[in-house]
Amino acid sequence: MRFIVSFEGKRRFVNLVFGRPMDIQSLARWRASPGARSDPQVRDALEFRKLATKRWRYYLKGHEAATSLRHLQRTIRVDPYAEVGFLLMANAPWHPAAPVVGCCFCRRSWSHHLIVDFLSVHPKVLAGAGGRVRGVGTGIIYSLVRLADELRISTIWGEATRNSAPFYQRVLNLPEVTDHFFVQGETMEHCRRQYQRTN
């Protein structure tokens, strides 16, 4: 999958790919300058990255992780009630300060829903290091809807923090988001339209 972001006002492609075990190392290297750490969004990004890799390790160890779309589809076909975790990496090799501009740890639940556990944009991207990038989190969300369509999943849901709730409210075009969000029905259709419009 791929989506478009704005980099210094120009359109650039970002590839959203399934993570592999060795990708944990690249995420572990995420850093932020001491000054940027005072920003609550940067603090959240570092915490979510840490939690995403911890959860990813857990699912890998338990042989409950998918490392490709084909792997995920095969697991669901073999066991329709399987809970499967997977890590998505937003790769932007053109961005020198942070070639992995974002990540998202998700689960396919036993009831065939997509759960967004942790979505994080690289703190250097949030701080504008290496050039102003806009649209990473939005692109990941809209790509998740595309993935859900591929898997014939009708509902995506997740938790929102006080800092992330306004983001989800804006991106999902919802009247209000508190500590959780649901993407289904018209909200999912909104995301499909936005993905098609921007790609």
mmCIF file of C-alpha atoms in Angstrom:
data_model
loop_
_atom_site.group_PDB
_atom_site.id
_atom_site.type_symbol
_atom_site.label_atom_id
_atom_site.label_comp_id
_atom_site.label_asym_id
_atom_site.label_seq_id
_atom_site.Cartn_x
_atom_site.Cartn_y
_atom_site.Cartn_z
ATOM 1 C CA MET A 1 0.000 0.000 0.000
ATOM 2 C CA ARG A 2 1.088 3.561 -0.459
ATOM 3 C CA PHE A 3 -0.234 7.005 0.308
ATOM 4 C CA ILE A 4 0.712 10.592 -0.452
ATOM 5 C CA VAL A 5 2.052 13.136 2.026
ATOM 6 C CA SER A 6 3.151 16.731 1.672
ATOM 7 C CA PHE A 7 6.911 17.266 2.007
ATOM 8 C CA GLU A 8 7.917 20.920 1.938
ATOM 9 C CA GLY A 9 4.713 21.591 0.005
ATOM 10 C CA LYS A 10 5.337 18.879 -2.620
ATOM 11 C CA ARG A 11 3.578 15.544 -2.996
ATOM 12 C CA ARG A 12 5.650 12.498 -2.062
ATOM 13 C CA PHE A 13 4.759 8.810 -1.808
ATOM 14 C CA VAL A 14 5.068 6.815 1.407
ATOM 15 C CA ASN A 15 5.007 3.007 1.305
ATOM 16 C CA LEU A 16 3.049 1.305 4.072
ATOM 17 C CA VAL A 17 4.435 -2.195 4.491
ATOM 18 C CA PHE A 18 4.084 -5.048 6.944
ATOM 19 C CA GLY A 19 6.844 -5.068 9.520
ATOM 20 C CA ARG A 20 9.307 -7.904 9.897
ATOM 21 C CA PRO A 21 11.136 -8.980 13.076
ATOM 22 C CA MET A 22 14.281 -7.016 12.146
ATOM 23 C CA ASP A 23 12.269 -3.783 11.885
ATOM 24 C CA ILE A 24 12.126 -3.565 15.672
ATOM 25 C CA GLN A 25 15.682 -2.203 15.603
ATOM 26 C CA SER A 26 14.832 0.707 13.312
ATOM 27 C CA LEU A 27 11.911 1.689 15.551
ATOM 28 C CA ALA A 28 14.054 1.395 18.672
ATOM 29 C CA ARG A 29 16.334 4.107 17.240
ATOM 30 C CA TRP A 30 13.604 6.764 17.213
ATOM 31 C CA ARG A 31 14.814 9.793 19.144
ATOM 32 C CA ALA A 32 13.698 13.362 19.813
ATOM 33 C CA SER A 33 15.723 16.394 20.775
ATOM 34 C CA PRO A 34 15.473 17.478 24.440
ATOM 35 C CA GLY A 35 13.546 20.568 23.374
ATOM 36 C CA ALA A 36 11.021 18.567 21.368
ATOM 37 C CA ARG A 37 10.307 16.261 24.316
ATOM 38 C CA SER A 38 8.312 19.034 25.987
ATOM 39 C CA ASP A 39 5.699 18.648 23.227
ATOM 40 C CA PRO A 40 2.981 16.226 24.452
ATOM 41 C CA GLN A 41 2.519 14.840 20.912
ATOM 42 C CA VAL A 42 6.226 14.008 20.713
ATOM 43 C CA ARG A 43 6.080 12.318 24.109
ATOM 44 C CA ASP A 44 3.069 10.292 22.960
ATOM 45 C CA ALA A 45 4.872 9.327 19.739
ATOM 46 C CA LEU A 46 7.844 7.952 21.661
ATOM 47 C CA GLU A 47 5.618 6.110 24.130
ATOM 48 C CA PHE A 48 3.399 4.600 21.427
ATOM 49 C CA ARG A 49 6.449 3.473 19.441
ATOM 50 C CA LYS A 50 7.791 1.771 22.546
ATOM 51 C CA LEU A 51 4.464 0.078 23.290
ATOM 52 C CA ALA A 52 3.998 -0.958 19.649
ATOM 53 C CA THR A 53 7.378 -2.717 19.532
ATOM 54 C CA LYS A 54 6.729 -4.383 22.891
ATOM 55 C CA ARG A 55 3.383 -5.707 21.670
ATOM 56 C CA TRP A 56 4.951 -6.752 18.337
ATOM 57 C CA ARG A 57 7.611 -8.783 20.174
ATOM 58 C CA TYR A 58 4.895 -10.479 22.233
ATOM 59 C CA TYR A 59 2.925 -11.550 19.144
ATOM 60 C CA LEU A 60 6.066 -12.672 17.342
ATOM 61 C CA LYS A 61 7.112 -14.794 20.309
ATOM 62 C CA GLY A 62 3.680 -16.412 20.471
ATOM 63 C CA HIS A 63 3.636 -17.099 16.717
ATOM 64 C CA GLU A 64 0.509 -14.925 16.421
ATOM 65 C CA ALA A 65 2.014 -12.252 14.175
ATOM 66 C CA ALA A 66 1.591 -11.709 10.440
ATOM 67 C CA THR A 67 4.507 -10.322 8.442
ATOM 68 C CA SER A 68 2.686 -9.843 5.130
ATOM 69 C CA LEU A 69 -0.821 -9.474 3.773
ATOM 70 C CA ARG A 70 -0.633 -12.976 2.324
ATOM 71 C CA HIS A 71 0.470 -14.331 5.705
ATOM 72 C CA LEU A 72 -2.462 -12.552 7.403
ATOM 73 C CA GLN A 73 -4.968 -13.833 4.836
ATOM 74 C CA ARG A 74 -3.657 -17.388 5.144
ATOM 75 C CA THR A 75 -3.894 -17.297 8.952
ATOM 76 C CA ILE A 76 -7.512 -16.106 8.804
ATOM 77 C CA ARG A 77 -8.360 -18.767 6.223
ATOM 78 C CA VAL A 78 -6.909 -21.540 8.402
ATOM 79 C CA ASP A 79 -8.546 -20.241 11.593
ATOM 80 C CA PRO A 80 -11.437 -17.769 11.088
ATOM 81 C CA TYR A 81 -11.338 -16.910 14.829
ATOM 82 C CA ALA A 82 -7.608 -16.260 15.052
ATOM 83 C CA GLU A 83 -6.393 -13.056 16.678
ATOM 84 C CA VAL A 84 -3.405 -11.866 14.673
ATOM 85 C CA GLY A 85 -1.112 -8.928 15.409
ATOM 86 C CA PHE A 86 0.841 -7.017 12.792
ATOM 87 C CA LEU A 87 3.051 -3.981 12.558
ATOM 88 C CA LEU A 88 2.772 -1.518 9.675
ATOM 89 C CA MET A 89 5.751 0.665 8.772
ATOM 90 C CA ALA A 90 5.435 3.927 6.832
ATOM 91 C CA ASN A 91 8.635 4.036 4.768
ATOM 92 C CA ALA A 92 9.835 7.265 3.159
ATOM 93 C CA PRO A 93 13.423 6.718 1.920
ATOM 94 C CA TRP A 94 13.432 10.284 0.571
ATOM 95 C CA HIS A 95 13.251 11.683 4.132
ATOM 96 C CA PRO A 96 16.831 11.744 5.455
ATOM 97 C CA ALA A 97 16.055 12.557 9.104
ATOM 98 C CA ALA A 98 13.522 9.737 9.510
ATOM 99 C CA PRO A 99 13.173 7.195 6.659
ATOM 100 C CA VAL A 100 10.475 5.414 8.704
ATOM 101 C CA VAL A 101 8.060 8.309 9.210
ATOM 102 C CA GLY A 102 5.437 6.363 11.152
ATOM 103 C CA CYS A 103 4.236 3.005 12.416
ATOM 104 C CA CYS A 104 1.042 1.353 13.549
ATOM 105 C CA PHE A 105 0.472 -1.825 15.524
ATOM 106 C CA CYS A 106 -2.883 -3.459 14.780
ATOM 107 C CA ARG A 107 -4.760 -6.628 15.544
ATOM 108 C CA ARG A 108 -7.309 -8.590 13.585
ATOM 109 C CA SER A 109 -9.714 -9.702 16.304
ATOM 110 C CA TRP A 110 -11.494 -13.057 16.636
ATOM 111 C CA SER A 111 -14.716 -11.315 15.552
ATOM 112 C CA HIS A 112 -13.050 -10.064 12.356
ATOM 113 C CA HIS A 113 -12.590 -6.434 13.344
ATOM 114 C CA LEU A 114 -9.421 -4.370 12.927
ATOM 115 C CA ILE A 115 -8.125 -2.893 16.187
ATOM 116 C CA VAL A 116 -5.668 0.013 16.129
ATOM 117 C CA ASP A 117 -3.574 -0.379 19.269
ATOM 118 C CA PHE A 118 -0.796 2.149 18.664
ATOM 119 C CA LEU A 119 -0.295 4.650 15.860
ATOM 120 C CA SER A 120 2.806 6.807 15.983
ATOM 121 C CA VAL A 121 4.426 9.416 13.748
ATOM 122 C CA HIS A 122 8.194 9.788 14.081
ATOM 123 C CA PRO A 123 9.025 12.571 16.582
ATOM 124 C CA LYS A 124 11.440 14.148 14.089
ATOM 125 C CA VAL A 125 8.589 14.400 11.596
ATOM 126 C CA LEU A 126 6.381 16.013 14.244
ATOM 127 C CA ALA A 127 9.184 18.465 15.042
ATOM 128 C CA GLY A 128 9.810 19.278 11.371
ATOM 129 C CA ALA A 129 13.418 18.013 11.394
ATOM 130 C CA GLY A 130 14.671 17.369 7.872
ATOM 131 C CA GLY A 131 11.765 19.209 6.256
ATOM 132 C CA ARG A 132 8.079 19.748 6.928
ATOM 133 C CA VAL A 133 6.014 16.577 6.362
ATOM 134 C CA ARG A 134 2.234 16.576 6.657
ATOM 135 C CA GLY A 135 -0.262 13.739 6.317
ATOM 136 C CA VAL A 136 1.543 10.694 7.755
ATOM 137 C CA GLY A 137 -1.031 9.776 10.417
ATOM 138 C CA THR A 138 -3.889 10.573 8.049
ATOM 139 C CA GLY A 139 -2.369 8.411 5.325
ATOM 140 C CA ILE A 140 -1.965 5.489 7.714
ATOM 141 C CA ILE A 141 -5.622 5.691 8.815
ATOM 142 C CA TYR A 142 -6.944 5.869 5.263
ATOM 143 C CA SER A 143 -4.669 2.986 4.251
ATOM 144 C CA LEU A 144 -6.066 0.909 7.123
ATOM 145 C CA VAL A 145 -9.509 1.310 5.581
ATOM 146 C CA ARG A 146 -8.089 0.050 2.300
ATOM 147 C CA LEU A 147 -6.580 -2.924 4.128
ATOM 148 C CA ALA A 148 -9.913 -3.584 5.879
ATOM 149 C CA ASP A 149 -11.633 -3.630 2.486
ATOM 150 C CA GLU A 150 -9.057 -6.128 1.223
ATOM 151 C CA LEU A 151 -9.817 -8.367 4.215
ATOM 152 C CA ARG A 152 -13.605 -7.741 4.057
ATOM 153 C CA ILE A 153 -13.551 -6.172 7.515
ATOM 154 C CA SER A 154 -16.447 -3.802 8.219
ATOM 155 C CA THR A 155 -15.275 -2.171 11.469
ATOM 156 C CA ILE A 156 -12.035 -0.584 12.654
ATOM 157 C CA TRP A 157 -11.796 0.669 16.218
ATOM 158 C CA GLY A 158 -9.257 1.938 18.696
ATOM 159 C CA GLU A 159 -8.590 4.057 21.750
ATOM 160 C CA ALA A 160 -7.822 7.753 21.633
ATOM 161 C CA THR A 161 -5.787 9.774 24.109
ATOM 162 C CA ARG A 162 -6.519 13.359 25.050
ATOM 163 C CA ASN A 163 -3.838 14.432 22.561
ATOM 164 C CA SER A 164 -4.909 12.133 19.710
ATOM 165 C CA ALA A 165 -8.706 12.528 19.975
ATOM 166 C CA PRO A 166 -8.771 15.797 17.938
ATOM 167 C CA PHE A 167 -6.701 14.091 15.217
ATOM 168 C CA TYR A 168 -9.137 11.173 14.912
ATOM 169 C CA GLN A 169 -12.118 13.515 15.019
ATOM 170 C CA ARG A 170 -10.724 15.558 12.124
ATOM 171 C CA VAL A 171 -9.433 12.687 9.975
ATOM 172 C CA LEU A 172 -12.545 10.547 10.425
ATOM 173 C CA ASN A 173 -14.899 13.523 10.028
ATOM 174 C CA LEU A 174 -16.700 12.671 13.266
ATOM 175 C CA PRO A 175 -18.648 15.180 15.384
ATOM 176 C CA GLU A 176 -16.805 14.079 18.523
ATOM 177 C CA VAL A 177 -14.157 11.584 19.631
ATOM 178 C CA THR A 178 -13.557 10.887 23.305
ATOM 179 C CA ASP A 179 -11.450 7.950 24.482
ATOM 180 C CA HIS A 180 -12.347 5.665 21.554
ATOM 181 C CA PHE A 181 -13.277 5.775 17.891
ATOM 182 C CA PHE A 182 -15.107 3.526 15.448
ATOM 183 C CA VAL A 183 -14.656 3.465 11.694
ATOM 184 C CA GLN A 184 -17.634 1.853 9.984
ATOM 185 C CA GLY A 185 -20.460 2.696 7.626
ATOM 186 C CA GLU A 186 -20.365 6.315 6.450
ATOM 187 C CA THR A 187 -17.127 7.001 8.330
ATOM 188 C CA MET A 188 -15.404 4.226 6.416
ATOM 189 C CA GLU A 189 -16.865 5.540 3.168
ATOM 190 C CA HIS A 190 -15.505 9.010 3.994
ATOM 191 C CA CYS A 191 -12.027 7.491 4.421
ATOM 192 C CA ARG A 192 -12.318 5.635 1.104
ATOM 193 C CA ARG A 193 -13.235 8.849 -0.700
ATOM 194 C CA GLN A 194 -10.373 10.761 0.896
ATOM 195 C CA TYR A 195 -7.876 8.018 0.055
ATOM 196 C CA GLN A 196 -8.988 7.972 -3.583
ATOM 197 C CA ARG A 197 -9.002 11.770 -3.790
ATOM 198 C CA THR A 198 -5.440 12.123 -2.501
ATOM 199 C CA ASN A 199 -3.943 9.166 -4.366
#
